[in-house]
Structure formats: structure tokens, C-alpha cells
CSV table of C-alpha atoms in Angstrom, one decimal:
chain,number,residue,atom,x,y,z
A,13,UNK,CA,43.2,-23.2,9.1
A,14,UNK,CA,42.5,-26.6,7.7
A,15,UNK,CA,39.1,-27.7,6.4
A,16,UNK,CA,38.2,-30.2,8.9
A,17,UNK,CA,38.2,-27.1,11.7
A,18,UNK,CA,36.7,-24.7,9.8
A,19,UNK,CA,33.4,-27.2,9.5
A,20,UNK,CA,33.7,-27.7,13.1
A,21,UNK,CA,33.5,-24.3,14.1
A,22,UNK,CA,30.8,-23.4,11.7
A,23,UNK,CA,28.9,-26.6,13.1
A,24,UNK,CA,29.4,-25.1,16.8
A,25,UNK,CA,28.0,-21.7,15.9
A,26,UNK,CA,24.9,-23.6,13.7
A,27,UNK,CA,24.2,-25.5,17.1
A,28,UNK,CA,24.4,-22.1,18.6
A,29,UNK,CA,27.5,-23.3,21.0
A,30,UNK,CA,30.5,-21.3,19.9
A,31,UNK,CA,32.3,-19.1,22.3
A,32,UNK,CA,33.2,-15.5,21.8
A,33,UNK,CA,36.8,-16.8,20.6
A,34,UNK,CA,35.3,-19.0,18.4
A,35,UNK,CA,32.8,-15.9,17.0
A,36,UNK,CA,35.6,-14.2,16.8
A,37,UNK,CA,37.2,-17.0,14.2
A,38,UNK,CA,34.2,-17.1,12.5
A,39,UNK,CA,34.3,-13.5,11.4
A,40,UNK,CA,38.1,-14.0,9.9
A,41,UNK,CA,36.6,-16.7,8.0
A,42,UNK,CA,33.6,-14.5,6.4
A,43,UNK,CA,36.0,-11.7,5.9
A,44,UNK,CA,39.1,-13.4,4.3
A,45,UNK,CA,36.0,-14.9,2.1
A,46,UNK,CA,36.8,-19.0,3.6
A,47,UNK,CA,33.1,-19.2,4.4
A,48,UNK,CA,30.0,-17.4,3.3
A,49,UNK,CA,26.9,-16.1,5.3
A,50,UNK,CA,24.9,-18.5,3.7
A,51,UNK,CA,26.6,-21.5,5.6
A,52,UNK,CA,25.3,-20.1,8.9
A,53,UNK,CA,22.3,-21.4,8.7
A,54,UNK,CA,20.3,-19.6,11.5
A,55,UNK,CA,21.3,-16.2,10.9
A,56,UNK,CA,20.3,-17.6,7.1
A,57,UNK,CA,16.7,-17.8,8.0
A,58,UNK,CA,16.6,-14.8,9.5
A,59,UNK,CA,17.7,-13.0,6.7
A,60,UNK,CA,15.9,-14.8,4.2
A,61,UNK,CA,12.7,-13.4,6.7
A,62,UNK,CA,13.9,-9.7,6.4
A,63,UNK,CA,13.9,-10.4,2.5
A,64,UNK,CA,10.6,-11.4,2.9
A,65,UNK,CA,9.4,-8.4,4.8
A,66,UNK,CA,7.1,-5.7,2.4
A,67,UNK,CA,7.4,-2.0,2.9
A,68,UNK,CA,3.8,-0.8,2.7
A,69,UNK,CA,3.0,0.8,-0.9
A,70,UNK,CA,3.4,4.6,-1.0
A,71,UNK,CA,0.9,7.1,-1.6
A,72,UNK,CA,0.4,8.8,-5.4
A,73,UNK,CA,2.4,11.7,-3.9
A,74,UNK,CA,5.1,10.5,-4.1
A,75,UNK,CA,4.8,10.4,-7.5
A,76,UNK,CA,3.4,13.4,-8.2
A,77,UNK,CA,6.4,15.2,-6.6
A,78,UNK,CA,8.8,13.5,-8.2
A,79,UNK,CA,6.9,14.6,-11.8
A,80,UNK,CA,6.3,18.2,-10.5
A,81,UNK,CA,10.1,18.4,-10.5
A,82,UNK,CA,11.4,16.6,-13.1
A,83,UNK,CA,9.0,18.9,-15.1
A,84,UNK,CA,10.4,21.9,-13.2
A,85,UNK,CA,13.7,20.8,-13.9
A,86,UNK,CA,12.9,20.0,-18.0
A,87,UNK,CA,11.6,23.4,-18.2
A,88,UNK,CA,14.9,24.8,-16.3
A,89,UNK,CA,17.0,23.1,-18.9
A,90,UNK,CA,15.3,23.8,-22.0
A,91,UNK,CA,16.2,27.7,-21.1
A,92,UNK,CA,19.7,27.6,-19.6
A,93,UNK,CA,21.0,25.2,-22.5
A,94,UNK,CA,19.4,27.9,-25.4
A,95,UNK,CA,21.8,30.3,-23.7
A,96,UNK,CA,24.7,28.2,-22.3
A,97,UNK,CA,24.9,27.1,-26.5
A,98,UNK,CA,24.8,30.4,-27.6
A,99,UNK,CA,27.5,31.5,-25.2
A,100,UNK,CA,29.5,28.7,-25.9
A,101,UNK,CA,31.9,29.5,-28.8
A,102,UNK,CA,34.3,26.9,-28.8
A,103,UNK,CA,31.4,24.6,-29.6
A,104,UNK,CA,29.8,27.6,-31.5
A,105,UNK,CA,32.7,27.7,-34.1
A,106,UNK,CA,33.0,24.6,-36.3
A,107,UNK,CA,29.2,25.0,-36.3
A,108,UNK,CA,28.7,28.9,-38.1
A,109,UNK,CA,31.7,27.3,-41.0
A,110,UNK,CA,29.4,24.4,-41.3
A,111,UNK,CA,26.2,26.1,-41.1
A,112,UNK,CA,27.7,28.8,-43.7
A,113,UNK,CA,28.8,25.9,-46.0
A,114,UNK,CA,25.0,24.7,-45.9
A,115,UNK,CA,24.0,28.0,-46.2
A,116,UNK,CA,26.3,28.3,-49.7
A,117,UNK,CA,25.3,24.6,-51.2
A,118,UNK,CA,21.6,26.1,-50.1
A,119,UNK,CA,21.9,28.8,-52.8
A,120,UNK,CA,23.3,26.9,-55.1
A,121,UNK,CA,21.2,24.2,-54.8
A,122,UNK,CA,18.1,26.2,-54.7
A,123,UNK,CA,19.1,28.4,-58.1
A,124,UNK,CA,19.3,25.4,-60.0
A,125,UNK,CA,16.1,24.1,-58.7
A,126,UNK,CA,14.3,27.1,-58.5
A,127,UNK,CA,11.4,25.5,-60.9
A,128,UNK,CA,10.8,22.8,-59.0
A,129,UNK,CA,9.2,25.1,-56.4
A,130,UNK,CA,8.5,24.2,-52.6
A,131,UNK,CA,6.0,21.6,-53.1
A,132,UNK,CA,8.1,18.9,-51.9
A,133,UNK,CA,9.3,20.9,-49.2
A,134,UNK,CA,5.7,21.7,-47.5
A,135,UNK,CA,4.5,18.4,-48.1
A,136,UNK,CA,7.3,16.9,-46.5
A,137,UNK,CA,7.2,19.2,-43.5
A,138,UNK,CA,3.7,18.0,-43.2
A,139,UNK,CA,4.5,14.6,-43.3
A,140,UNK,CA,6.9,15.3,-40.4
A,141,UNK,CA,4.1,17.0,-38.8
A,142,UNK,CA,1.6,14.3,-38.9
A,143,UNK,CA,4.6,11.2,-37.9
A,144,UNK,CA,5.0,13.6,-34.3
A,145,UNK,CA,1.4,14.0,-34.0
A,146,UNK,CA,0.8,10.3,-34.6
A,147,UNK,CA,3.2,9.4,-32.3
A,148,UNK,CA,2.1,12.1,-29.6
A,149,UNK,CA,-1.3,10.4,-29.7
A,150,UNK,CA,-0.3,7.4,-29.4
A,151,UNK,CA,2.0,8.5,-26.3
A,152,UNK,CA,-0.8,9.5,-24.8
A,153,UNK,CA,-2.1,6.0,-24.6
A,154,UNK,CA,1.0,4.9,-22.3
A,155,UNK,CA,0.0,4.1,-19.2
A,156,UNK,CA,3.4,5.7,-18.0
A,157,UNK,CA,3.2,9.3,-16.5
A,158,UNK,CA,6.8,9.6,-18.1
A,159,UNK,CA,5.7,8.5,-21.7
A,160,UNK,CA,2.1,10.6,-21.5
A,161,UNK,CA,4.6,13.8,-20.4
A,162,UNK,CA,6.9,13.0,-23.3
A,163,UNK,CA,3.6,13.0,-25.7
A,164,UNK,CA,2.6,16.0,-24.3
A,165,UNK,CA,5.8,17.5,-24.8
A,166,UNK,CA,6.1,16.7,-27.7
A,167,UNK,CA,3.7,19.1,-29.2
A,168,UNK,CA,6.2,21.8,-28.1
A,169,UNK,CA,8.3,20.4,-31.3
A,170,UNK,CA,5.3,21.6,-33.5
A,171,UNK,CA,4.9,24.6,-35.6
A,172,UNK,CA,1.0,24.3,-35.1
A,173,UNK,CA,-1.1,21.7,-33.6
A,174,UNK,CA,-3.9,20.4,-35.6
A,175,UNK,CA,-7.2,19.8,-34.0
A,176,UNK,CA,-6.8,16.6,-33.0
A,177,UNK,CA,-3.7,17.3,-30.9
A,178,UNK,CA,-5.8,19.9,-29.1
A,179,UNK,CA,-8.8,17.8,-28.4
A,180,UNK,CA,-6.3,14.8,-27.4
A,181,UNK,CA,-4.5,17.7,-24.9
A,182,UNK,CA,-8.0,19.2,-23.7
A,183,UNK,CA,-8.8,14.8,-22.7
A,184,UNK,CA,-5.5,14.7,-21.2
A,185,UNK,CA,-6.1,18.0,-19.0
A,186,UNK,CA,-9.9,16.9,-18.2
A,187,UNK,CA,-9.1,13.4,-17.4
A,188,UNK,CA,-5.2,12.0,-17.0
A,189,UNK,CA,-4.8,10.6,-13.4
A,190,UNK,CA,-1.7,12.5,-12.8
A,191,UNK,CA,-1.8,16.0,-11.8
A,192,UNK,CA,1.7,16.8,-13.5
A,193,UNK,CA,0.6,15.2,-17.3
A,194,UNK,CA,-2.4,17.4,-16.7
A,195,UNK,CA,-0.4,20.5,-15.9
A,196,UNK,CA,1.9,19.6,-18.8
A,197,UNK,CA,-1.2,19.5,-21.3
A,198,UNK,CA,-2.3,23.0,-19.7
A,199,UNK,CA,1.0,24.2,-20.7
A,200,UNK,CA,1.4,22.6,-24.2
A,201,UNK,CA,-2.3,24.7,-24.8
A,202,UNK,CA,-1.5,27.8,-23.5
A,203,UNK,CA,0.3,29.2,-26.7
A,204,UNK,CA,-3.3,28.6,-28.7
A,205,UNK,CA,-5.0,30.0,-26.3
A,206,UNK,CA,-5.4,33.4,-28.6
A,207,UNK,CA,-7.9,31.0,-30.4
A,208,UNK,CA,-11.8,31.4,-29.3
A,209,UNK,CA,-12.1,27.8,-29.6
A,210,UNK,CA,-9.7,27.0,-27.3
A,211,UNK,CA,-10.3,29.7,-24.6
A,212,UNK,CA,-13.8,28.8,-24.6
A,213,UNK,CA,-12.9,24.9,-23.9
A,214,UNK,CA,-10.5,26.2,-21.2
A,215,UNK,CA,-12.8,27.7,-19.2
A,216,UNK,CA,-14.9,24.6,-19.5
A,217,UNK,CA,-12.3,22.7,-18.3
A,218,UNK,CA,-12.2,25.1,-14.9
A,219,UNK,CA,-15.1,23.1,-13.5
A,220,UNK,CA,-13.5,19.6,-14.2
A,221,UNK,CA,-10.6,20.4,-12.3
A,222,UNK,CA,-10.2,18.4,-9.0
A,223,UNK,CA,-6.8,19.3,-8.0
A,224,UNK,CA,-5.9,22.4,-6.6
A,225,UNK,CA,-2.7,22.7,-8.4
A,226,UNK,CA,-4.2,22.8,-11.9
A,227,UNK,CA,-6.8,25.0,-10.6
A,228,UNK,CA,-4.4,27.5,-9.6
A,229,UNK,CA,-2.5,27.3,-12.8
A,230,UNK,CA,-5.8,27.6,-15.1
A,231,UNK,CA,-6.9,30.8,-12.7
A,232,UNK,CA,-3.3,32.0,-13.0
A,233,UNK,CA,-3.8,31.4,-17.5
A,234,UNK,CA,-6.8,33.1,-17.6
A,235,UNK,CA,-5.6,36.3,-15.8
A,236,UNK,CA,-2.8,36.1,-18.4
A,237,UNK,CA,-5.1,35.8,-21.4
A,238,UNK,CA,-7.8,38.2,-19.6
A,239,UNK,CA,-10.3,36.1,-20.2
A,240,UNK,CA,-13.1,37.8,-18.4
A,241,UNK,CA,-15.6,35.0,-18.7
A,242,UNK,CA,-13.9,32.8,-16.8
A,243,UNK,CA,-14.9,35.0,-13.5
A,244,UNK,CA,-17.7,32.7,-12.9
A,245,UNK,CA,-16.1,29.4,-13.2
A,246,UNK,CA,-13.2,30.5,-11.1
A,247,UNK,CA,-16.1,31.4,-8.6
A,248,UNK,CA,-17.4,28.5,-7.8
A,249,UNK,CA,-13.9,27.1,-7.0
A,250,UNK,CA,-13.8,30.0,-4.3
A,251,UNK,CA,-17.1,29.3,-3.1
A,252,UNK,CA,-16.4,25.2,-3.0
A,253,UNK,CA,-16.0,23.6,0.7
A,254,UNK,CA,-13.5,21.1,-1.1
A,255,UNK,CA,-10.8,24.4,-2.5
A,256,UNK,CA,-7.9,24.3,0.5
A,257,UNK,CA,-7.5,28.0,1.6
A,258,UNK,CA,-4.2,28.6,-0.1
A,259,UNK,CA,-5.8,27.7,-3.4
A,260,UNK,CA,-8.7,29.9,-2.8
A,261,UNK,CA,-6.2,32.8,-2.1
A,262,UNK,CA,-4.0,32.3,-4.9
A,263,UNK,CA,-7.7,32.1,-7.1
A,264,UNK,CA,-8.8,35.0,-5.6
A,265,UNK,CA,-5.8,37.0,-6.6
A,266,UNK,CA,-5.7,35.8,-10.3
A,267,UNK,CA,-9.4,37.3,-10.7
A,268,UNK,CA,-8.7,40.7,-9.1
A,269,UNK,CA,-6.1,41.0,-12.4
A,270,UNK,CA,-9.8,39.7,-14.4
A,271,UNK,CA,-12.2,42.5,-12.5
B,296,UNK,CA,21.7,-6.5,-17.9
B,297,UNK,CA,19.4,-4.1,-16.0
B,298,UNK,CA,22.5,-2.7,-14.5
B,299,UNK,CA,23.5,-1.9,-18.2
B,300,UNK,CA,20.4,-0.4,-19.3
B,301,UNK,CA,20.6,1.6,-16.1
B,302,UNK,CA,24.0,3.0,-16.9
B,303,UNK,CA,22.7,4.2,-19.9
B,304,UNK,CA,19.4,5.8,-19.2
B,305,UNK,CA,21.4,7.7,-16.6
B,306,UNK,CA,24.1,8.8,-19.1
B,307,UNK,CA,21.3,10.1,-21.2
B,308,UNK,CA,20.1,11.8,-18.4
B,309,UNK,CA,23.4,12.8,-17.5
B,310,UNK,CA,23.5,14.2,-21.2
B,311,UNK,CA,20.1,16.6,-21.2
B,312,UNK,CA,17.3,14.1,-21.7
B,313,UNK,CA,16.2,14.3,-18.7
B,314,UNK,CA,12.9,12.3,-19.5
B,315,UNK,CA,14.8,9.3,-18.8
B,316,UNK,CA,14.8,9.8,-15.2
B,317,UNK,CA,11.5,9.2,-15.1
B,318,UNK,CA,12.1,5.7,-16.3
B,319,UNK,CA,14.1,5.2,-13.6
B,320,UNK,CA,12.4,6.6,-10.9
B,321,UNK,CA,10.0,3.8,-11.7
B,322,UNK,CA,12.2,1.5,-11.3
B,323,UNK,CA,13.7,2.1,-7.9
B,324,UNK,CA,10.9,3.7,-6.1
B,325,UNK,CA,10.0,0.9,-4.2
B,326,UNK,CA,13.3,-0.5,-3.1
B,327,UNK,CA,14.7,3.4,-2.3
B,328,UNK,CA,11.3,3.9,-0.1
B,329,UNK,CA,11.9,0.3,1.2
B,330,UNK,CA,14.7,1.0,2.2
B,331,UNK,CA,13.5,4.7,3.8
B,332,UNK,CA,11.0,2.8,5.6
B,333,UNK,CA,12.8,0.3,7.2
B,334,UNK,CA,14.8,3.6,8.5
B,335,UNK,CA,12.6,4.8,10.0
B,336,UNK,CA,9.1,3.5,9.7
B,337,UNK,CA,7.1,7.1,8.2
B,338,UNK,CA,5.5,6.8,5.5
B,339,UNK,CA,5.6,10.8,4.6
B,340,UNK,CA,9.0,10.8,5.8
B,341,UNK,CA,10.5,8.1,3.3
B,342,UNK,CA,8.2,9.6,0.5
B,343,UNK,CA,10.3,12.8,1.0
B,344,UNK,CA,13.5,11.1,0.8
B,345,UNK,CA,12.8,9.2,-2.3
B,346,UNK,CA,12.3,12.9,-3.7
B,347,UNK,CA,15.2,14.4,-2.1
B,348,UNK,CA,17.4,11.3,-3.6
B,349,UNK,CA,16.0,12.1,-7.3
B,350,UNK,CA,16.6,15.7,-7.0
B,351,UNK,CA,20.0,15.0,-5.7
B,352,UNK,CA,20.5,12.8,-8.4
B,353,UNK,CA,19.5,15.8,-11.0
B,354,UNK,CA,21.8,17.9,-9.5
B,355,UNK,CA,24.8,15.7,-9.3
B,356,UNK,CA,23.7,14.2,-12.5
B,357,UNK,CA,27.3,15.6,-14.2
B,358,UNK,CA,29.1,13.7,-11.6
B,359,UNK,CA,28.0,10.5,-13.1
B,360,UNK,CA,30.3,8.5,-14.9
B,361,UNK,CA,28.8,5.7,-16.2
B,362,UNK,CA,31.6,3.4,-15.4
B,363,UNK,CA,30.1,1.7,-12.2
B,364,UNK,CA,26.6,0.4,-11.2
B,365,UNK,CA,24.2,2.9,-11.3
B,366,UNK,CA,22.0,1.5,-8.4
B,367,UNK,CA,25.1,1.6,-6.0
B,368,UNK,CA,25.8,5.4,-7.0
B,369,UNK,CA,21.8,6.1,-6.1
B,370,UNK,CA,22.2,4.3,-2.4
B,371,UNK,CA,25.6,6.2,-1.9
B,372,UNK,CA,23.3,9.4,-2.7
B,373,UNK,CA,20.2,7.9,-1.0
B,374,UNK,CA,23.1,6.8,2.4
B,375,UNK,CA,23.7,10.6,2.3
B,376,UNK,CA,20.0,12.2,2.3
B,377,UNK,CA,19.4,9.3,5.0
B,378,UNK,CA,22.1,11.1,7.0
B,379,UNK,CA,21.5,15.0,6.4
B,380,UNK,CA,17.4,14.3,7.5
B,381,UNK,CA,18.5,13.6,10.5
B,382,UNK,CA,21.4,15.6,10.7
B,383,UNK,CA,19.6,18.7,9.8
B,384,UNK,CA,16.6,17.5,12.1
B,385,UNK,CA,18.3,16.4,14.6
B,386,UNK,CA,16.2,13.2,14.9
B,387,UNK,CA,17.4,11.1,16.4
B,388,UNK,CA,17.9,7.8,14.0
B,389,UNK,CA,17.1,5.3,16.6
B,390,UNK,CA,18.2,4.7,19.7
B,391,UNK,CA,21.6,2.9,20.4
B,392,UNK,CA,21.5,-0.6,21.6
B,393,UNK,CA,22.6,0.6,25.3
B,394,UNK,CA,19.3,2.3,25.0
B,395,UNK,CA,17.1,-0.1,23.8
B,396,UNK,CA,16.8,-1.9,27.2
B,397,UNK,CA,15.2,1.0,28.5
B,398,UNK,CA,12.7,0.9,25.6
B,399,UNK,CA,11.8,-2.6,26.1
B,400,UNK,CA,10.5,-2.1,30.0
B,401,UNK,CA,8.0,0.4,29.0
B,402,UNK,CA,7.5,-1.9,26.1
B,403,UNK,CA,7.2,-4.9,28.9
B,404,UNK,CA,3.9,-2.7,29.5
B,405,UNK,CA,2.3,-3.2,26.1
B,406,UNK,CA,3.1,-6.9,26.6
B,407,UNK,CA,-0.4,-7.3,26.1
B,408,UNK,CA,-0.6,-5.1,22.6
B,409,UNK,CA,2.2,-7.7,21.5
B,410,UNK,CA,0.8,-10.8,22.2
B,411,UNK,CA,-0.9,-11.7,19.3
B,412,UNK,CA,2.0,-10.3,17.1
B,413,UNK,CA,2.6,-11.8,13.8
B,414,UNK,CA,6.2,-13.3,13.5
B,415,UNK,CA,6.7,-10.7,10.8
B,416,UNK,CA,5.8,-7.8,12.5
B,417,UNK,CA,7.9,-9.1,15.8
B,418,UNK,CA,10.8,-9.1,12.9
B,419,UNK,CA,9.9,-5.3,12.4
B,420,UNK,CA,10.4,-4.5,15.7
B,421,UNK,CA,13.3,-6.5,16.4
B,422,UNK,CA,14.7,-4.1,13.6
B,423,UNK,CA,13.7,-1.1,14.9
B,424,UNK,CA,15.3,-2.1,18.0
B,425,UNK,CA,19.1,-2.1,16.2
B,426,UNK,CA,21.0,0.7,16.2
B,427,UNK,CA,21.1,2.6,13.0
B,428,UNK,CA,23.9,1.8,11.3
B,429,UNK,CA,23.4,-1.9,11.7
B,430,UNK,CA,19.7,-1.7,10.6
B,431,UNK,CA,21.1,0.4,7.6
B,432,UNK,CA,23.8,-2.5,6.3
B,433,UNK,CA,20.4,-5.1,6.6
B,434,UNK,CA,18.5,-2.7,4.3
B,435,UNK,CA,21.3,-1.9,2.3
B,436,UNK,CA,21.9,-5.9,2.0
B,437,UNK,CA,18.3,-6.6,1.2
B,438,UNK,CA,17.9,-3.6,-1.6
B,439,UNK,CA,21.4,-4.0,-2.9
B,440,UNK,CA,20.2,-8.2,-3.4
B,441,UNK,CA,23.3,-9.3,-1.4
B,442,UNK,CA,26.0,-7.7,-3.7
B,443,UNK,CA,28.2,-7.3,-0.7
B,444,UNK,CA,30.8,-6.0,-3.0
B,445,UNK,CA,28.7,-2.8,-4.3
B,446,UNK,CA,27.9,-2.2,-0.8
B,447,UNK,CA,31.4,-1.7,0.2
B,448,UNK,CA,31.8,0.4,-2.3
B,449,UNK,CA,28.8,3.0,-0.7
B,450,UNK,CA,30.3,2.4,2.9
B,451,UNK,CA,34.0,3.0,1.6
B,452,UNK,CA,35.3,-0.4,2.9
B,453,UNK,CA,35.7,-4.3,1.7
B,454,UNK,CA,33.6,-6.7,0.6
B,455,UNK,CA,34.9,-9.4,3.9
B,456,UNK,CA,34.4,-5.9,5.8
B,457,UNK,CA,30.8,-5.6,5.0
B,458,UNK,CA,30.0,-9.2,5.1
B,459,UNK,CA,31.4,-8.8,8.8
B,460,UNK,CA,29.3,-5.9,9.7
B,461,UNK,CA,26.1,-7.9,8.3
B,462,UNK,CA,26.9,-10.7,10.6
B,463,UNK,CA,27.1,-9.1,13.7
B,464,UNK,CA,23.8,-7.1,12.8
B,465,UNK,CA,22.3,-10.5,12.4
B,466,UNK,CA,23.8,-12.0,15.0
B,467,UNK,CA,22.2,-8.5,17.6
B,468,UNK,CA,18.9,-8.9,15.9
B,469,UNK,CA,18.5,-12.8,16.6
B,470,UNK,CA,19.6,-11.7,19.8
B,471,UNK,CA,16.8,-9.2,20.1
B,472,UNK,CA,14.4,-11.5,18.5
B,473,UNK,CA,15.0,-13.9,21.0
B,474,UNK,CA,14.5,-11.2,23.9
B,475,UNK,CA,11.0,-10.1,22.5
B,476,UNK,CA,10.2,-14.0,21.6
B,477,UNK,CA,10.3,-14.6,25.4
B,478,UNK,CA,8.5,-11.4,26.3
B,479,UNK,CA,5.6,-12.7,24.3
């Protein structure tokens, strides 16, 4: 089709006087890639209008669904790929020679250092220690959800937490804005919870908890730890207006374990 | 560039750093629950989607391959949730345009409620008024920022093919615009 046709019938269908034939045309032309949606200038601005056009914010829980299973899903995988790389001996293989040949230069390496002792080791293991809890606290400051889980995760990388990393998790439990970061902090304490200190500022923590979820979960800990002194605390959640049935029920059943 | 950096968040995720999708669940969020919305106008509804579309995309994740744009493979995924809600619901998506005749008469009744409408909101309705699949290729157009060629790849057909389809969506919603212009 030459040029000087294929302007007039894009003119026609800008002046809105086209025929069906002539629409018709016009399609060929946007399909074979002769003209482009942008030359029709009505149908232009109506576009431009639908590119305008906001979709009204979404709530938090939308968020805090998507967290709730991408820690599910984290947790999931942590588990199945211990066991799928165990099972895997193809991959398995090449590792036990190479892990025997470190195993080998180990000896060897450690009879002819023997005297140096394992200063350097521990110190350097501490080192490490304090470089993951330096950067776990400074995670926490993120205002991403993402990067605050990953700092809270991170302590599941560590032999034993120092005080610091348990006061940062017990301010991230008491007062992150996001129910999942709090329930990951909750986690990340659970295997201290053996130590007074940290059972006692568990059970203080009961009372600060707004959101059902991690008030289920902390009811659910303390039946698991049997920590007795927790009945009260776990109480008042029953006997609070703002608890949602289901959360009272699933309370109630932790402290039957308790009584 | 972003599309790049996309790619290869999802390979890590993809690989078992699964952290990363966090990164990019923040940054398509808005235009996945956009483009729910625009669906079909719930607010709980769309919010669910956007989950089902990141779970899907943690199950599928080995399916990923890294070698195309990652935002087209998450609409091809987001297309298919759209489709099993309201397969599985049996909702209907919205009515087909015979049908939306019908719906403007007992409209005609709210005449009054519409009177004052905003221009943008008139827009919103003209959209609801399309049928489905021709309010999906807008949405699809708008949230895939025109890439007419990415789109054919999530509807299985050409890049002329789609740009026809978005042209004769326009061309029904002017035509419904124009209807409910001279209602008002």
C-alpha cells in the first residue's frame, strides 16, 4: 500500500470517519507493523488515561501473607535439602575424596603445628562470630521485612548468640511492624530459651503481643518449655475482648499442657 | 537493566536462596495487584492472587530458566491464577459485551449516582463494562509498559496479533465510554 494511502486512512479513522472496510485496513497495518497504536491519536488518549488510572494501595496483609509463606517455605527447604544432599551420592562422591584429602593434610598439618595450639583458631571463630552479629544488627535496621528476616536468620548461623543478639531479637519480637520478622525473632530465641534470663523476658513479652499469631506461637513455646509462670500472662490474653476466638482456643489448649 | 537484575534474583531463588523472592515480591506487588484489580475490582480478592502468583512462583521456581524476561514469566503465571479463581469459583469474570446492555438499563437507574462521576472513575467503569479478555490485554498492556512483544509471548501469539487485540479493546471501550458519556 503506498504511503500517501496509508496517511489517509489513518487521517479518516483520527477524524473518526473510517468505514468498517477501512477499520478493517487499519488493523493489517498495526499487525504487519506499517503503523503503530500511537498514530491513532484518539484511542492514544485513551490509553494514556488507563495508564493514568491508580489501583488503590493494598492492605499490610498482603504482605504479611506473602512473609508467612516465604518463611514456611525457607523453613521447608532448610530440611528437605539436609536430606535430599545426604541422599544424593553422585553429588556426595567427589565430596567424601575431597573431604578425606582435607581430612589427611588436616593431620598433617596439625602434627607439625601442634605447638602453636588453637589460639588462632578460637580467636578467629570469634571474629567470625562478631562480623555475623555485626551485620545481623545492622540488618535489623533495614526498613525491608525481607532484610530484618534475613538478620534474624542469620543468628541461626551462630554457635551461640551473645547478649546483644538476644536483646536486639527480644526489640525485634516486642516492637517490628511485621508480624512475620516478629515470629522469625520468636523462633531464632526459642533454642535459648533453657536460659532463666531469657524465659523470664519471654513471658514478659506475652503482654506486648498484639497479634494473635505471635500470641498463639509464644502460648504454643511456653507449653513446650513448661514454663508454668507464664499461666498468668497467657490469661489475660483469654480474658481480653480484643483475642479473636480461635486464638483464645488454640491459648487455652497450650495452658492445659501448663496446668 | 531491571529485567537483568530480575533474571538473576530469580535464578538465585531458583537455586535455594529463597530470600530473594522477597526482593521481588516488592517489586511487583503493585503492578501484579493492579493488574488483579482492574480484574475484578476486590481488594481481598486481588490480595489473594498476588499470594497465589508468589506461591506458584515457589513451586514452579525449577521451571525457571533465566533466559527470558522474568516479569513476562510472572504475568504468564499471574494470566493462569487469574483464570483457575474463577474457574474453580465459577465466577463469573465479567459479563460478555452482549450482556452489558442489560447492565446499563438498570444502571440507567443510578443515572443519578453517576452524575457527578469523575472522568476517571467513568473510565473504571467503561472497563468493567469489557468483556474479560479484552480488559485483560489493557491491563496486561499497561503492567507489561507496552512491550507488545512480551505480551505475545504470555498469550501464545504475535506481537501485530496483540497490537490488534489492543486496538479493538480500545476501539469497544471508547465505544462504551461514549455510551455512558451520553447517559451522564
Amino acid at each position: 500500500m503506498e504511503q500517501a494511502r496509508i496517511d489517509e486512512l489513518v487521517s479518516k479513522y483520527n477524524e473518526g470517519v473510517a468505514d468498517p472496510s477501512e477499520v478493517q485496513q487499519i488493523e493489517t497495518l498495526l499487525e504487519s507493523g506499517t503503523i503503530e497504536l500511537t498514530q491513532l491519536r484518539s484511542l492514544q488518549l485513551l490509553d494514556d488515561r488507563i495508564m493514568k488510572v491508580e489501583a488503590p494501595a493494598a492492605s499490610l496483609r498482603m504482605d504479611d501473607q506473602f512473609y508467612t509463606m516465604l518463611a514456611k517455605a525457607r523453613k521447608k527447604s532448610t530440611s528437605k535439602s539436609f536430606f535430599s544432599e545426604i541422599l544424593d551420592w553422585s553429588w556426595l562422591t567427589p565430596r567424601l575424596a575431597f573431604g578425606a584429602a582435607i581430612l589427611v593434610a588436616g593431620f598433617v598439618g596439625g602434627f607439625m603445628f601442634q605447638r602453636q595450639g588453637g589460639t588462632d583458631v578460637t580467636e578467629l571463630t570469634g571474629e567470625v562470630q562478631q562480623l555475623k552479629e555485626m551485620m545481623m544488627l545492622s540488618l535489623l535496621e533495614k526498613e525491608s521485612a525481607t532484610e530484618r528476616l534475613r538478620a534474624v536468620s542469620l543468628t541461626s548461623d551462630m554457635d551461640q548468640v551473645s547478649q546483644t543478639v538476644t536483646t536486639a531479637l527480644f526489640e525485634t519480637l516486642n516492637n517490628d511492624d511485621n508480624v512475620n520478622v516478629r515470629l522469625a525473632a520468636l523462633d531464632a530465641l526459642t533454642p535459648y530459651s533453657r536460659q532463666a534470663a531469657v524465659r523470664e523476658e519471654l513471658i514478659r513479652s506475652i503482654e506486648k503481643q498484639e497479634s494473635p499469631l505471635v500470641q498463639i506461637a509464644l502460648a504454643e513455646l511456653m507449653a513446650a518449655i513448661q514454663e508454668k509462670k507464664s499461666l498468668k500472662e497467657l490469661q489475660k490474653i483469654i480474658d481480653s475482648d480484643k483475642t479473636p476466638l480461635d486464638a483464645k482456643n488454640r491459648i487455652k489448649e497450650s495452658m492445659k499442657v501448663l496446668i | 537493566m531491571e529485567s537483568i537484575a530480575d533474571n538473576a534474583l530469580m535464578t538465585k531463588v531458583r537455586d535455594g536462596d529463597l530470600d530473594k523472592l522477597g526482593l521481588l515480591f516488592e517489586r511487583y506487588k503493585r503492578p501484579l495487584y493492579g493488574f488483579f484489580y482492574g480484574m475484578n475490582r476486590n481488594q481481598e480478592v486481588s490480595e489473594d492472587l498476588v499470594q497465589n502468583t508468589f506461591f506458584r512462583i515457589l513451586k514452579y521456581k525449577h521451571l525457571f530458566r533465566g533466559e527470558g524476561d522474568f516479569r513476562t514469566w510472572m504475568f504468564h503465571i499471574a494470566r493462569n491464577v487469574s483464570h483457575d479463581h474463577y474457574r474453580k469459583d465459577k465466577i463469573k469474570a465479567k459479563d460478555p459485551i452482549e450482556n452489558w446492555q442489560d447492565r446499563l438499563t438498570s444502571f440507567e437507574s443510578r443515572a443519578t449516582d453517576i452524575e457527578h462521576m469523575e472522568e476517571r472513575q467513568m473510565l473504571e467503569l467503561a472497563m468493567d463494562k469489557l468483556p474479560a479478555d479484552k480488559r485483560e490485554i489493557l491491563l496486561l498492556s499497561k503492567y507489561q509498559e507496552k512491550k507488545y512483544k512480551e505480551i505475545g509471548d504470555i498469550l501464545g501469539c504475535s506481537e501485530g496479533a496483540v497490537k490488534v487485540k489492543v486496538f479493538r479493546a480500545l476501539q469497544e471501550l471508547k465505544a462504551i465510554y461514549q455510551q455512558l458519556e451520553k447517559m451522564m
